[in-house]
CSV table of C-alpha atoms and ligand atoms in Angstrom, one decimal:
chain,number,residue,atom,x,y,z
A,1,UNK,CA,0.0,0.0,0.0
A,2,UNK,CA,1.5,3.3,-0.8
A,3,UNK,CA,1.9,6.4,1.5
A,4,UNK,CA,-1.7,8.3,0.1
A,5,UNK,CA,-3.5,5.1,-0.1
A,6,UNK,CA,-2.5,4.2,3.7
A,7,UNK,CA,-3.3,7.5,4.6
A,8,UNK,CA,-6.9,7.6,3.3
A,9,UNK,CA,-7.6,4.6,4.4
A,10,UNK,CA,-6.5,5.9,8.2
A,11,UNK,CA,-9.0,9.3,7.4
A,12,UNK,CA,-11.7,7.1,6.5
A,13,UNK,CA,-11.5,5.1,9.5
A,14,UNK,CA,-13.0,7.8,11.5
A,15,UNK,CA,-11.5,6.4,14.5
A,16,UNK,CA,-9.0,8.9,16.2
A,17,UNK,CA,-5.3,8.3,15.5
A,18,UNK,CA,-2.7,6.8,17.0
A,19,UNK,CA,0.8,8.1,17.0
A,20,UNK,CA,2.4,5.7,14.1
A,21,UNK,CA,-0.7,6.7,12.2
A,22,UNK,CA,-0.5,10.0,12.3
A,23,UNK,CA,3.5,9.5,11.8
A,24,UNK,CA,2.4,7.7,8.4
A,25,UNK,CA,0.2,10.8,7.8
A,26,UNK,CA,2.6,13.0,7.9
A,27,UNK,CA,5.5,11.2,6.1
A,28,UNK,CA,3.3,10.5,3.0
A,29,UNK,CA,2.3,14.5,3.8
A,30,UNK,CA,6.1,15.1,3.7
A,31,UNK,CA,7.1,12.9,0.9
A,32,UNK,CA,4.2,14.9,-1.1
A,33,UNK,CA,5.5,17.9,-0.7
A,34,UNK,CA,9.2,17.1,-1.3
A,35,UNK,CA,7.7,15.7,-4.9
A,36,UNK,CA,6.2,19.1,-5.6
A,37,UNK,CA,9.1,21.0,-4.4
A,38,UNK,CA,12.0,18.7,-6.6
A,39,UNK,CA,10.1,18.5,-9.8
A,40,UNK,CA,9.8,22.2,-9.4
A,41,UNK,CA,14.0,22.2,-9.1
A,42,UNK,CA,14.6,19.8,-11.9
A,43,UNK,CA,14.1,20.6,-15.7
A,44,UNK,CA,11.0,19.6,-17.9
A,45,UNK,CA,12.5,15.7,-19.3
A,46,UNK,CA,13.3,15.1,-15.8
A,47,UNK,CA,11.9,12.0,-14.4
A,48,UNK,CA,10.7,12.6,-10.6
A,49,UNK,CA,8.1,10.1,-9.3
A,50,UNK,CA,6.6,8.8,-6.1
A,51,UNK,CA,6.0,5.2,-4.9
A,52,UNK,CA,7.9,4.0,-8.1
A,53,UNK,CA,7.5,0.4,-7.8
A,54,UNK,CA,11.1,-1.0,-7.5
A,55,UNK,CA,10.3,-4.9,-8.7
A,56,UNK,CA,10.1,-3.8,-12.3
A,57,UNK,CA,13.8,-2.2,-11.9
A,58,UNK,CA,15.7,-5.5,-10.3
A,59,UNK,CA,16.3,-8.2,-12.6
A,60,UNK,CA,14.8,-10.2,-9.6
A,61,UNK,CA,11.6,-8.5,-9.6
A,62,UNK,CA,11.1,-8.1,-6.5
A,63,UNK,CA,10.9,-4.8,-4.6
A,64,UNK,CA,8.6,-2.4,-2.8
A,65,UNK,CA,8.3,1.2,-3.9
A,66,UNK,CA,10.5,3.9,-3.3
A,67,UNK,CA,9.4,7.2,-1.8
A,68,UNK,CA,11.1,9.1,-4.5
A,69,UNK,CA,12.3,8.1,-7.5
A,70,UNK,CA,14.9,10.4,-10.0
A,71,UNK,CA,16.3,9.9,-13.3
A,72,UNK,CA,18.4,13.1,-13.4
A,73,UNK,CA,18.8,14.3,-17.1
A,74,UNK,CA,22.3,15.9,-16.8
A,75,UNK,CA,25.1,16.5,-14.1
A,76,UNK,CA,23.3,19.8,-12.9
A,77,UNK,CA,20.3,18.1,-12.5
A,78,UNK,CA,21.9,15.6,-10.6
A,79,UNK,CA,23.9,18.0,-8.3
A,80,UNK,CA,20.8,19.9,-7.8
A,81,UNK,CA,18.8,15.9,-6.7
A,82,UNK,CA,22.1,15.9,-4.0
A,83,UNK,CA,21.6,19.4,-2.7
A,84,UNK,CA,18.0,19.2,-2.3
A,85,UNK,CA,18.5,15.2,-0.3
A,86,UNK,CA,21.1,17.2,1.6
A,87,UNK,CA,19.0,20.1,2.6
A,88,UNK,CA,16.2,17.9,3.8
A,89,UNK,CA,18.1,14.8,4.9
A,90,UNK,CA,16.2,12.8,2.6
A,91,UNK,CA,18.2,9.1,2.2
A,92,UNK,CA,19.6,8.7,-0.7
A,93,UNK,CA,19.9,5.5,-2.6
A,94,UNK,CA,21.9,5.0,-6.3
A,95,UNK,CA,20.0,2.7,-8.7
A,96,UNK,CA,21.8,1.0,-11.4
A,97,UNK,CA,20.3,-1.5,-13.7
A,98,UNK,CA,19.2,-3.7,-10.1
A,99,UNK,CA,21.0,-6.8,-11.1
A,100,UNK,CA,22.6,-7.2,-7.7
A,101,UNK,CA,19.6,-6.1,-5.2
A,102,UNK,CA,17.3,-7.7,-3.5
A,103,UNK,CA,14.9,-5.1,-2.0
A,104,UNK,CA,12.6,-5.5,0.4
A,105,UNK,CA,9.1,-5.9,0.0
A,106,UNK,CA,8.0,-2.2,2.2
A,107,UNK,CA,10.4,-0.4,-0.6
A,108,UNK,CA,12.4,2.2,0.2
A,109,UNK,CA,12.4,4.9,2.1
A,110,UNK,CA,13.5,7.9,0.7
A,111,UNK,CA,15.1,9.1,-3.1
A,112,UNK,CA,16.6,6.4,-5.7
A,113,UNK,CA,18.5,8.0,-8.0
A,114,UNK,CA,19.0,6.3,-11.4
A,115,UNK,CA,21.4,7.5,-14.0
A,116,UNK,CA,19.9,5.7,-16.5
A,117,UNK,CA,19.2,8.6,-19.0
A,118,UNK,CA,21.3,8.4,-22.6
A,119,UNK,CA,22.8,11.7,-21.3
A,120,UNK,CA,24.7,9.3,-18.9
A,121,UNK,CA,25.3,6.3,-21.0
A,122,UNK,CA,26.9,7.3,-23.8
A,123,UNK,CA,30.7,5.6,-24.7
A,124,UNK,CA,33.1,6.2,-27.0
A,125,UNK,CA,36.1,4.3,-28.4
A,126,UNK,CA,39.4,6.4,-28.8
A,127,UNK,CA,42.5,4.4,-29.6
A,128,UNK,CA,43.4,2.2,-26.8
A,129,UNK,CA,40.7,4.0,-24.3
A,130,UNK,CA,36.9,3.6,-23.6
A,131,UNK,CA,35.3,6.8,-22.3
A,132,UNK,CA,32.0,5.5,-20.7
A,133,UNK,CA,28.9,7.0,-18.5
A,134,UNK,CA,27.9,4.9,-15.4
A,135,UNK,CA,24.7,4.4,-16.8
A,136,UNK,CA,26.3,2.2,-19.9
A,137,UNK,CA,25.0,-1.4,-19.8
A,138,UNK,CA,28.4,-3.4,-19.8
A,139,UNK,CA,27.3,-5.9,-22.6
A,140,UNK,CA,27.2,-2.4,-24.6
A,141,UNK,CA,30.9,-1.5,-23.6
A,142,UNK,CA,32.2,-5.0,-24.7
A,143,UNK,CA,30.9,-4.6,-27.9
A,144,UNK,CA,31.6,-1.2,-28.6
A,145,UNK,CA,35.4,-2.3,-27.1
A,146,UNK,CA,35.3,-5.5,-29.9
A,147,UNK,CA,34.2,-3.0,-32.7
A,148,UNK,CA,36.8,-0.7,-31.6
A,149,UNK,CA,39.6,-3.5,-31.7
A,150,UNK,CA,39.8,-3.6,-27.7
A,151,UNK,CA,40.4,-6.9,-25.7
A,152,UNK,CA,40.0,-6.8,-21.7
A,153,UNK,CA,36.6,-6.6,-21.5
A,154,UNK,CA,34.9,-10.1,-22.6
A,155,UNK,CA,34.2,-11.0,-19.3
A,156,UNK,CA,31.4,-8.0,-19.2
A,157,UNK,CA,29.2,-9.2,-21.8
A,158,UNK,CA,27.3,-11.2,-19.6
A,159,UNK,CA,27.0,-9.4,-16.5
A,160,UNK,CA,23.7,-7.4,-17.0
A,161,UNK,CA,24.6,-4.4,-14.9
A,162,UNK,CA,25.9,-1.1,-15.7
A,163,UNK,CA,29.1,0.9,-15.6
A,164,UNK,CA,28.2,2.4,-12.2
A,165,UNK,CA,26.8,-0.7,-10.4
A,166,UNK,CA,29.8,-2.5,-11.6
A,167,UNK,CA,32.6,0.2,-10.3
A,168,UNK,CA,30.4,0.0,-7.2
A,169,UNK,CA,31.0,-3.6,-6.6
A,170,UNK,CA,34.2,-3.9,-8.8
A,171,UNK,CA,32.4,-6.7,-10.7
A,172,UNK,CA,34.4,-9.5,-11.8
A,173,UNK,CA,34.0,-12.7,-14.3
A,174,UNK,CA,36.5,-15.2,-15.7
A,175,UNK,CA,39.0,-13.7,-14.4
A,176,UNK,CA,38.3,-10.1,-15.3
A,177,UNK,CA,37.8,-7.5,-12.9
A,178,UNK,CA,36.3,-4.3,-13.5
A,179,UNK,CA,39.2,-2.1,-11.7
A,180,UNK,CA,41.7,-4.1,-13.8
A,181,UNK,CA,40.8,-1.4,-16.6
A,182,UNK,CA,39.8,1.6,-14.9
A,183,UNK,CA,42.3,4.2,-15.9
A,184,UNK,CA,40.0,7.1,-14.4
A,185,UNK,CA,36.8,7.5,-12.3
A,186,UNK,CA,34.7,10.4,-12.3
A,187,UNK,CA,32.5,11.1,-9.5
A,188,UNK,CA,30.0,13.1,-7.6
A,189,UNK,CA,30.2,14.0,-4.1
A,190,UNK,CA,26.8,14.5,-1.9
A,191,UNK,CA,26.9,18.5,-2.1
A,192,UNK,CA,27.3,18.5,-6.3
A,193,UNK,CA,31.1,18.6,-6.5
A,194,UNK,CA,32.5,16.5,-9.3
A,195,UNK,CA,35.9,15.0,-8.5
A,196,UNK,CA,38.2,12.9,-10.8
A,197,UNK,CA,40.6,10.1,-9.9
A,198,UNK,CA,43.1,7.3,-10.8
A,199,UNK,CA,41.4,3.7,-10.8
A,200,UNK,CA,44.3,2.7,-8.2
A,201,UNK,CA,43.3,5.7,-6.0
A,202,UNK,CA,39.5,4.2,-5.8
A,203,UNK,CA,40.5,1.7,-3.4
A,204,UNK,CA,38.8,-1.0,-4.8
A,205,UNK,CA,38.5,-4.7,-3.4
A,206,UNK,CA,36.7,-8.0,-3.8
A,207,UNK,CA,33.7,-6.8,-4.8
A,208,UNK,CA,33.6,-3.8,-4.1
A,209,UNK,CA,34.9,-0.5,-4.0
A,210,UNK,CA,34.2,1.7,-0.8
A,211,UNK,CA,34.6,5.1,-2.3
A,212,UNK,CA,31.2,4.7,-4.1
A,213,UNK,CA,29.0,3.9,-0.9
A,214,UNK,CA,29.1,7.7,-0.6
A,215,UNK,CA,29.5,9.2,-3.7
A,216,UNK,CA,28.0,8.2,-7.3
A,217,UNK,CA,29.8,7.3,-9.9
A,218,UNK,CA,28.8,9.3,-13.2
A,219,UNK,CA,32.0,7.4,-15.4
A,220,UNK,CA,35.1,6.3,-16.1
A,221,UNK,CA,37.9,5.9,-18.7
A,222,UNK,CA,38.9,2.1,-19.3
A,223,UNK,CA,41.8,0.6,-21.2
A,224,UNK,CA,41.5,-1.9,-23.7
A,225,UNK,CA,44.6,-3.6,-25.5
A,226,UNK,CA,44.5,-4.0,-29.8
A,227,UNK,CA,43.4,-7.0,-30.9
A,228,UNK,CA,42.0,-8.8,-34.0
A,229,UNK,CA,38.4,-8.1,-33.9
A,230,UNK,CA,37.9,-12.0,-34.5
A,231,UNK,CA,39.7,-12.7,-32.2
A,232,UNK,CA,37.5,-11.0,-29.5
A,233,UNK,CA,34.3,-11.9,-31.2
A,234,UNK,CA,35.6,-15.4,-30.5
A,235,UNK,CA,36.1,-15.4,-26.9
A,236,UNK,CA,33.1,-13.6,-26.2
A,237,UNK,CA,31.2,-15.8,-27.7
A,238,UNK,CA,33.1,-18.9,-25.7
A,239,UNK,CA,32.7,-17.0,-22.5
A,240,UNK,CA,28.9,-16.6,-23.3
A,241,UNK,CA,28.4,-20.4,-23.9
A,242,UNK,CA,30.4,-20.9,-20.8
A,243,UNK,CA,28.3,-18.5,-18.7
A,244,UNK,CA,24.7,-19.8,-19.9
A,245,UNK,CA,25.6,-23.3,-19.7
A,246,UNK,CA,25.8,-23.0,-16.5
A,247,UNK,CA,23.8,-20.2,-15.2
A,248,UNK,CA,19.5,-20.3,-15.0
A,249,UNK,CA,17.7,-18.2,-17.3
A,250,UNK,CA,14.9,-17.2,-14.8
A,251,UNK,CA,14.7,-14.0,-12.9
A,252,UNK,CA,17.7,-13.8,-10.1
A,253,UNK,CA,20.1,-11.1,-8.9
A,254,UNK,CA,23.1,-13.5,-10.3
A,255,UNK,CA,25.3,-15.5,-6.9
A,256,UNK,CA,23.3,-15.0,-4.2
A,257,UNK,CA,26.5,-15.7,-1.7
A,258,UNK,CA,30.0,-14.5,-2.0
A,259,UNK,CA,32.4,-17.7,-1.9
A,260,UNK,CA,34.2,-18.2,1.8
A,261,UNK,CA,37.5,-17.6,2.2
A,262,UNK,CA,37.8,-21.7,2.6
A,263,UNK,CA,38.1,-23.5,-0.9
A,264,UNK,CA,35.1,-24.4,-2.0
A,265,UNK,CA,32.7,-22.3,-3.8
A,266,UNK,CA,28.9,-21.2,-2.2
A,267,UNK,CA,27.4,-22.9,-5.0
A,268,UNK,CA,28.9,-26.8,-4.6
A,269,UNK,CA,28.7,-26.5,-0.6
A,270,UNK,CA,24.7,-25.7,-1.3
A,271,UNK,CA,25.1,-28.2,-4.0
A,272,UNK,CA,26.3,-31.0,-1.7
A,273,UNK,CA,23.7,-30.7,1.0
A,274,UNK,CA,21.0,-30.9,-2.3
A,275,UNK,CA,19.2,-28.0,-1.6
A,276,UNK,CA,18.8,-27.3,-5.7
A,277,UNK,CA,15.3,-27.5,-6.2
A,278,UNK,CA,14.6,-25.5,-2.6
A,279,UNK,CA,11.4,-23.6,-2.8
A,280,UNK,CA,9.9,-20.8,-0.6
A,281,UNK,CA,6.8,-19.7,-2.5
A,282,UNK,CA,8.0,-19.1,-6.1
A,283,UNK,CA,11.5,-18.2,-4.7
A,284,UNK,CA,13.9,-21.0,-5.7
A,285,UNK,CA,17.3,-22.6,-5.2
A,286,UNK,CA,18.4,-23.2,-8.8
A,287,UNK,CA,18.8,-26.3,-10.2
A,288,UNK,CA,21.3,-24.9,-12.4
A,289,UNK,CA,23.4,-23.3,-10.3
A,290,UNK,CA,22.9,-24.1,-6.7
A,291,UNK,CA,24.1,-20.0,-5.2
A,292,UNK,CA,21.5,-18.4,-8.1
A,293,UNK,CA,18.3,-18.1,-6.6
A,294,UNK,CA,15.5,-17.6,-9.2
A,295,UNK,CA,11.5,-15.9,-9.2
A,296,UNK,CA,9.4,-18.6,-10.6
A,297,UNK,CA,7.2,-15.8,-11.2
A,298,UNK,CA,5.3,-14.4,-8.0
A,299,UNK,CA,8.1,-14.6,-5.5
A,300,UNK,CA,8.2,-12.0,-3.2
A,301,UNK,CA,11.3,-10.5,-1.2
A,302,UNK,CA,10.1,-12.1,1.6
A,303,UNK,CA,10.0,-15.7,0.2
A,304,UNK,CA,13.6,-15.0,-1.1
A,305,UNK,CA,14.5,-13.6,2.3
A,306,UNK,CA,13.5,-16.6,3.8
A,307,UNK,CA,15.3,-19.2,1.2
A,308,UNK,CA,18.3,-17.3,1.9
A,309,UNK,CA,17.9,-17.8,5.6
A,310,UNK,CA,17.2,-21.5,5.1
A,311,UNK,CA,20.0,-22.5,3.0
A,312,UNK,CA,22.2,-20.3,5.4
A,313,UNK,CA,21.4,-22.2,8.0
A,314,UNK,CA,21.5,-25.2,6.5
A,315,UNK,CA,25.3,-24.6,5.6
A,316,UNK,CA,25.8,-23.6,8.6
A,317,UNK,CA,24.5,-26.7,10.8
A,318,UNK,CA,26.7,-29.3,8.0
A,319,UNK,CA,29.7,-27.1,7.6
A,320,UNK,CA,29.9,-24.8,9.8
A,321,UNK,CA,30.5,-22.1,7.4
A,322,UNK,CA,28.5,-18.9,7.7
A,323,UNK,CA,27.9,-18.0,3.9
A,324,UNK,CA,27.8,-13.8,3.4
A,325,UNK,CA,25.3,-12.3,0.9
A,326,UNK,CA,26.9,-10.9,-2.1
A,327,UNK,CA,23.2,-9.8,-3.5
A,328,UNK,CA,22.7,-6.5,-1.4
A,329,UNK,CA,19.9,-6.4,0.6
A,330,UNK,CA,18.2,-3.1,1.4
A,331,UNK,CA,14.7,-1.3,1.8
A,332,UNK,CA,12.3,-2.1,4.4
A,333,UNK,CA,9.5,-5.5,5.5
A,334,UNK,CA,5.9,-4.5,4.1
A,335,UNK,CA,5.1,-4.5,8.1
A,336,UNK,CA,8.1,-3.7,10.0
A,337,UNK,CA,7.4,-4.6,13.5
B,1,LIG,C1,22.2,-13.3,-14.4
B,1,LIG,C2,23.3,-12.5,-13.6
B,1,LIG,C3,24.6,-12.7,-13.7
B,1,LIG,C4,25.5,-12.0,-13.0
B,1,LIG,N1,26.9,-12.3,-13.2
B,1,LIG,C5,27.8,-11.6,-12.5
B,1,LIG,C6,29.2,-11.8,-12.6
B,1,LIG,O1,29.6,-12.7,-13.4
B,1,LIG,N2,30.1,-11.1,-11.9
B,1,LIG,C7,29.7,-10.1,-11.1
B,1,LIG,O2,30.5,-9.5,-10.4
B,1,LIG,N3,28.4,-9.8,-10.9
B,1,LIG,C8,27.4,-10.5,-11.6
B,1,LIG,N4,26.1,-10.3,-11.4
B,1,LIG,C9,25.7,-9.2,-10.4
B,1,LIG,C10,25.5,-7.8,-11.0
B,1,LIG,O3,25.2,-7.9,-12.4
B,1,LIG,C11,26.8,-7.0,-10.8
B,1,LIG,O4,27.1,-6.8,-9.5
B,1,LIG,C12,26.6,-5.6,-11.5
B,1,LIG,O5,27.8,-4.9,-11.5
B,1,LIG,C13,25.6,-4.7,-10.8
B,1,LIG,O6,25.3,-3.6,-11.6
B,1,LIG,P1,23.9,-2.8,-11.6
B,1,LIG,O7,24.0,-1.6,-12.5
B,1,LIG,O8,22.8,-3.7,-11.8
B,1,LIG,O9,23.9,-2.3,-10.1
B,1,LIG,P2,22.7,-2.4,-9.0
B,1,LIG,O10,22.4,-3.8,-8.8
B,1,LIG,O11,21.6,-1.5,-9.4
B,1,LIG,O12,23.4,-1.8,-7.7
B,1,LIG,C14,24.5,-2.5,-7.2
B,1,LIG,C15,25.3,-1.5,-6.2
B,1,LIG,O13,25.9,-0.5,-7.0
B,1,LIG,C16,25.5,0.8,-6.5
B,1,LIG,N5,25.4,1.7,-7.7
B,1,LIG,C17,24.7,1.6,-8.8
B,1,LIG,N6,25.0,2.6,-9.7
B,1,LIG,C18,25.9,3.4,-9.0
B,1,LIG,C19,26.6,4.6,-9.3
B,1,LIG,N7,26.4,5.2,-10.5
B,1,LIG,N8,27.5,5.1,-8.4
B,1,LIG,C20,27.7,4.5,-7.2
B,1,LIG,N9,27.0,3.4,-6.8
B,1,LIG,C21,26.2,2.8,-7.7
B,1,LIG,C22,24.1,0.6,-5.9
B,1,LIG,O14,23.8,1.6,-4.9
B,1,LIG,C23,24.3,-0.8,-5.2
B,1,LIG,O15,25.0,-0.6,-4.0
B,1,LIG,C24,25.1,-11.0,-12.1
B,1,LIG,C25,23.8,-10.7,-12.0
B,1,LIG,C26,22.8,-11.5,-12.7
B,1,LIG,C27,21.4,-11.1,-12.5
């Protein structure tokens, strides 16, 4: 139920209100006029909505709404989203393309920013470099790297995230890792300020790169190395096979666990116990790969939640290995209690 619904439902009561009603009251009131008052802010293209359901922007698809929802049309827009979040202390959340998030079924509370507009996803190839906005789809910057005569970025055809998500969690795949080719990183700060770096200054790690929980990536400069465009063609296409071969084609937010530090990978250790095939509602343990966990088709974030729990648990009690989420897991329960 969104925040206006909730609240007429309250008003039509006619019963007098308790305090977490009227708190409901006057955070949809408040979330109201924040809309007004940014779409005011923001130039005419700009996309500014309210309880934008987030389930149709996770490859998951699952997701509550968020409060506030912007897909800034240029930097100044975007400095001007920071400023306003800033002045109110509105939270402020950065949406990629949602392949890595599982969000909870109450949404989120707050603003989602998504750079998703072609003002922020454009790339171009120039010699050995690849000049890209964060809101490029990766499978678009291999292929504009192959036409270009780049090798280095195969391994990003298949990862169906963007250039910001994936300098976000330094995304990695057959042995490529996004930082590996980050020459420079452009970025925002929360007050509008736009700061350039190396890719070695970014402090990136296993997945993930700390500098961006704060600040929002808007691009980067990568470097490719010449090569036969057949060539290139040719591995993609091997690392495609590889990767669907052995990966579902169902809904999912990709590994569900990042692998321990012992030796063997989250998927066999789920594997082993034989917990493939492990439903909660329409949430699934793949029978594909055992740390994907797919939507059937009316899973909720709550029926994944739950999944994960079990098979943690389950790992837990055999191996004695707690298992970490690599899917990130935000927003809030439909009824928090
Ligand atoms: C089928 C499938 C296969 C996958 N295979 C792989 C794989 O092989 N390797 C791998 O590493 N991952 C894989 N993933 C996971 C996912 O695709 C990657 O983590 C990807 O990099 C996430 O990008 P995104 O744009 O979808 O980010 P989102 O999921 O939208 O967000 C992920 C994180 O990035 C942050 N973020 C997004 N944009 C920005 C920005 N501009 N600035 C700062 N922070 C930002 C978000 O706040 C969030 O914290 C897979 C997922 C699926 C569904």
């Amino acid at each position: 139920m969104s925040g206006v619904e909730h609240m007429s439902t309250l008003k039509l009561s006619g019963e007098p209100l308790d305090e977490a009603q009227a708190g409901v009251i006057n955070l949809a009131m408040r979330i109201t006029d924040l809309h007004t008052d940014l779409r005011e802010m923001l130039v005419a293209g700009t996309v500014v909505r309210r309880d934008e359901t987030m389930a149709r922007r996770t490859t998951l698809r699952v997701g509550g709404p968020a409060d506030l929802y912007v897909e800034p049309t240029s930097e100044a827009d975007l400095a001007t989203t920071l400023q306003f979040a800033r002045v109110h202390s509105v939270p402020v959340f950065f949406l990629g393309r949602g392949s890595n998030l599982l969000i909870r079924d109450g949404g989120i509370r707050g603003l989602v920013i998504c750079l998703c507009h072609p003002s922020f996803s454009r790339i171009e190839v120039e010699g050995e470099w690849v000049r890209c906005g964060a809101g490029a789809y990766l499978r678009q910057i291999a292929n504009a790297a192959r036409d270009g005569g780049l090798t280095g970025f195969e391994f990003l055809e298949g990862i169906p995230g963007s250039l910001g998500g994936a300098l976000r969690m330094n995304a990695g795949a057959m042995g490529g890792w996004m930082f590996d080719r980050v020459e420079r990183l452009r970025y925002m700060d929360r007050v509008g300020e736009v700061l350039e770096i190396t890719g070695e200054e970014a402090g990136a790690r296993y997945r993930g790169c700390p500098l961006l929980v704060k600040h929002i990536a808007l691009g980067a400069v990568l470097k490719g190395t010449p090569a036969a465009r057949e060539v290139i063609s040719e591995r993609m296409t091997a690392s495609n096979q590889k990767r669907w071969s052995s990966q579902p084609k169902q809904p999912s937010a990709g590994c569900t666990f990042k692998n321990p530090a012992q030796d063997t990978p989250a998927g066999r250790l789920i594997d082993e116990l034989g917990l493939k095939g492990t439903r909660v509602g329409d949430a699934m343990v793949s029978d594909v790969h055992a740390n994907f966990f797919v939507n059937l088709g009316q899973a909720t974030a709550t029926d994944v939640l739950r999944l994960l729990e079990l098979v943690r648990q389950r790992v837990h009690e055999a191996r004695g290995i707690e298992l970490e989420p690599e899917v990130e897991i935000i927003g809030e329960d439909l009824n928090p209690s």
